[in-house]
Amino acid sequence: MSSNDPPRHVVGRSSEKERLAAALNSPDPELIAIYGRRRVGKTFLIREFFRNEIVFELTGLHNEPMGRQLENCAISLRRHFPGQFVSTPPSWLEAFEQIKDSIQASAESPTRKQVLFFDEFPWLATRRSGFLAAFEAFWNTFASRRPDLMVIICGSAASWMIRKVINSKGGLHNRTTVRICLKPFTLHETREYLEHRRVKLSEFQMAQLYMAVGGVPHYLNYIQPGQSVAQNIDRLCFAKDGLLVDEYQHLYAALFDDSTNHESIVRALASTGRGLTRNELLTATSLKSGGAATSALRELIQSGFVHECPPRNNKTKDAIFRLADEYSLFYLKWIKSNRTSGTNIWLQKAAGRKYASWCGYAFESLCLKHIVQIKVALGIAGVETTESSWFYRPKSKNGEGAQIDLVIDRRDQCINISEMKFSENPFVINKRYAADLARKLRVFRERTGSKSTLFLTMITSSGVKQNDYARDLVTSEVLLADLFASP
């Protein structure tokens, strides 16, 4: 893409677009792997960004046998290379020979980059089909020798993509030239996207929406202008024909061959108001410590559904696991038990202790996805830091315990102990909460033995109301507006 080309119409995704543009202008052949959770916009990004360069596209069929996949490949070849007779190949080796022949027969100029796009790549690699070996041979013996070719492979089964492509020990070992893990939109990108769709909401309302459905472009695409957040959530999540009412039933089944253990882990994490250690998670799910549980947890992390908060002491057993997918949490907390139960459901439910508990957890997860923005707001963007979680469980009933979900350990021998609170009005630190904060700071100091200066940082949606407790305890503040900053 030259500087004179028209802009690619993709909202957000600045760093991804820069990397794709660099690959497009590269004088070398490129093999690009893109992975990320379902509905995150992988296909749209590639189709839109390379709308002038894609010469062949093949999309895998979910749960279809090799014969149907090969038939689909022949149909795609005939569509993209009209005039060339293409019969249904008997094998993937023959299919890639047909792709080679079609490319060579239609090549316009060796200086023009041509994009071959294989979408839902894992679905093409059915068992005993030989697809992966055939693709490896295609890349290693043909495409890797063509500087005018860019091959893009894309898949929602992130764990499969990482295992079979990124960390391949076979013919694709170290072959990928660009690797992109496409994540949901940040708050900044969410605002850009909603504004692009002429949806006008305040930052507080956008945060409420984000906490319910996350920064998943496909979900945000159905937000209607002129409707409040509550109206949109009611229509999408609680109405009889709401587009997100049954999304959960398909979400995990489409990504994992057997999603039973994955969903068990997700339910356990959604049931608690805090994260869980691995041992706590095994107890909550009744899963045995072994390969199946480890594999399911790893795949959920790689696919972006679970966030692993590294422990400050670097002990693996003390890592905290949190449910990172906002929609899954919202479904299990609210949608599952309130589907088709009337109108204005969310307006009725958005009050009370359960709502406050959900808000607290969802806002904490939102903050953990915006640590870059938090550091900028604190003025420590250029300081080397380590972000971690920390907890201490007392061994006796009379012992003092504490859990801190975000500890920012700084190279300048200061530590930000972060508290995250979501409320419509400025958050009030009362006597009881002030004592709780003081206890957390004291237990952290005693149990870690840290000599660093401790800064209590309040990350809030509407600020902290100034009173004696706030003035005595709070060292720094980060506001919701700060989280909307461009990274």
PDB file of N, CA and C in Angstrom, residues 10-21 45 49 182 185 188-189 192 486-487:
ATOM      1  N   VAL A  10     -11.159   0.744   8.300  1.00  0.00           N
ATOM      2  CA  VAL A  10     -11.226  -0.097   9.481  1.00  0.00           C
ATOM      3  C   VAL A  10     -11.082   0.809  10.696  1.00  0.00           C
ATOM      4  N   VAL A  11     -12.085   0.821  11.560  1.00  0.00           N
ATOM      5  CA  VAL A  11     -12.053   1.654  12.749  1.00  0.00           C
ATOM      6  C   VAL A  11     -11.113   1.027  13.769  1.00  0.00           C
ATOM      7  N   GLY A  12     -10.280   1.858  14.400  1.00  0.00           N
ATOM      8  CA  GLY A  12      -9.347   1.346  15.403  1.00  0.00           C
ATOM      9  C   GLY A  12      -8.272   0.495  14.765  1.00  0.00           C
ATOM     10  N   ARG A  13      -7.738  -0.438  15.549  1.00  0.00           N
ATOM     11  CA  ARG A  13      -6.742  -1.404  15.073  1.00  0.00           C
ATOM     12  C   ARG A  13      -5.507  -0.707  14.504  1.00  0.00           C
ATOM     13  N   SER A  14      -5.070   0.369  15.124  1.00  0.00           N
ATOM     14  CA  SER A  14      -3.955   1.161  14.579  1.00  0.00           C
ATOM     15  C   SER A  14      -2.681   0.342  14.439  1.00  0.00           C
ATOM     16  N   SER A  15      -2.271  -0.344  15.504  1.00  0.00           N
ATOM     17  CA  SER A  15      -1.010  -1.087  15.438  1.00  0.00           C
ATOM     18  C   SER A  15      -1.115  -2.252  14.459  1.00  0.00           C
ATOM     19  N   GLU A  16      -2.281  -2.900  14.410  1.00  0.00           N
ATOM     20  CA  GLU A  16      -2.457  -4.015  13.481  1.00  0.00           C
ATOM     21  C   GLU A  16      -2.395  -3.532  12.038  1.00  0.00           C
ATOM     22  N   LYS A  17      -3.009  -2.384  11.764  1.00  0.00           N
ATOM     23  CA  LYS A  17      -2.989  -1.850  10.394  1.00  0.00           C
ATOM     24  C   LYS A  17      -1.576  -1.461   9.981  1.00  0.00           C
ATOM     25  N   GLU A  18      -0.806  -0.936  10.914  1.00  0.00           N
ATOM     26  CA  GLU A  18       0.576  -0.582  10.600  1.00  0.00           C
ATOM     27  C   GLU A  18       1.387  -1.820  10.224  1.00  0.00           C
ATOM     28  N   ARG A  19       1.194  -2.895  10.957  1.00  0.00           N
ATOM     29  CA  ARG A  19       1.937  -4.123  10.680  1.00  0.00           C
ATOM     30  C   ARG A  19       1.508  -4.752   9.352  1.00  0.00           C
ATOM     31  N   LEU A  20       0.212  -4.690   9.073  1.00  0.00           N
ATOM     32  CA  LEU A  20      -0.279  -5.241   7.809  1.00  0.00           C
ATOM     33  C   LEU A  20       0.212  -4.414   6.621  1.00  0.00           C
ATOM     34  N   ALA A  21       0.235  -3.102   6.798  1.00  0.00           N
ATOM     35  CA  ALA A  21       0.719  -2.227   5.726  1.00  0.00           C
ATOM     36  C   ALA A  21       2.202  -2.481   5.446  1.00  0.00           C
ATOM     37  N   LEU A  45     -11.350  -7.376   9.301  1.00  0.00           N
ATOM     38  CA  LEU A  45     -10.088  -6.640   9.188  1.00  0.00           C
ATOM     39  C   LEU A  45      -9.352  -7.020   7.911  1.00  0.00           C
ATOM     40  N   PHE A  49      -9.158  -4.445   4.822  1.00  0.00           N
ATOM     41  CA  PHE A  49      -7.833  -3.855   4.631  1.00  0.00           C
ATOM     42  C   PHE A  49      -7.205  -4.270   3.306  1.00  0.00           C
ATOM     43  N   LEU A 182      -5.559 -10.820  17.668  1.00  0.00           N
ATOM     44  CA  LEU A 182      -6.536  -9.731  17.609  1.00  0.00           C
ATOM     45  C   LEU A 182      -7.437  -9.789  18.836  1.00  0.00           C
ATOM     46  N   PHE A 185     -11.899  -4.622  21.181  1.00  0.00           N
ATOM     47  CA  PHE A 185     -11.592  -3.202  21.214  1.00  0.00           C
ATOM     48  C   PHE A 185     -11.271  -2.737  22.633  1.00  0.00           C
ATOM     49  N   HIS A 188     -11.081   3.127  24.041  1.00  0.00           N
ATOM     50  CA  HIS A 188     -10.830   4.152  23.021  1.00  0.00           C
ATOM     51  C   HIS A 188     -11.368   3.709  21.664  1.00  0.00           C
ATOM     52  N   GLU A 189     -11.090   2.470  21.285  1.00  0.00           N
ATOM     53  CA  GLU A 189     -11.567   1.954  20.008  1.00  0.00           C
ATOM     54  C   GLU A 189     -13.081   1.776  20.023  1.00  0.00           C
ATOM     55  N   GLU A 192     -14.551   5.099  19.296  1.00  0.00           N
ATOM     56  CA  GLU A 192     -14.377   5.383  17.865  1.00  0.00           C
ATOM     57  C   GLU A 192     -15.420   4.623  17.037  1.00  0.00           C
ATOM     58  N   SER A 486      -6.048   7.036  24.048  1.00  0.00           N
ATOM     59  CA  SER A 486      -5.421   6.180  23.031  1.00  0.00           C
ATOM     60  C   SER A 486      -4.160   5.572  23.613  1.00  0.00           C
ATOM     61  N   PRO A 487      -3.952   4.272  23.467  1.00  0.00           N
ATOM     62  CA  PRO A 487      -2.768   3.638  24.037  1.00  0.00           C
ATOM     63  C   PRO A 487      -1.490   4.099  23.340  1.00  0.00           C
TER      64      PRO A 487
END
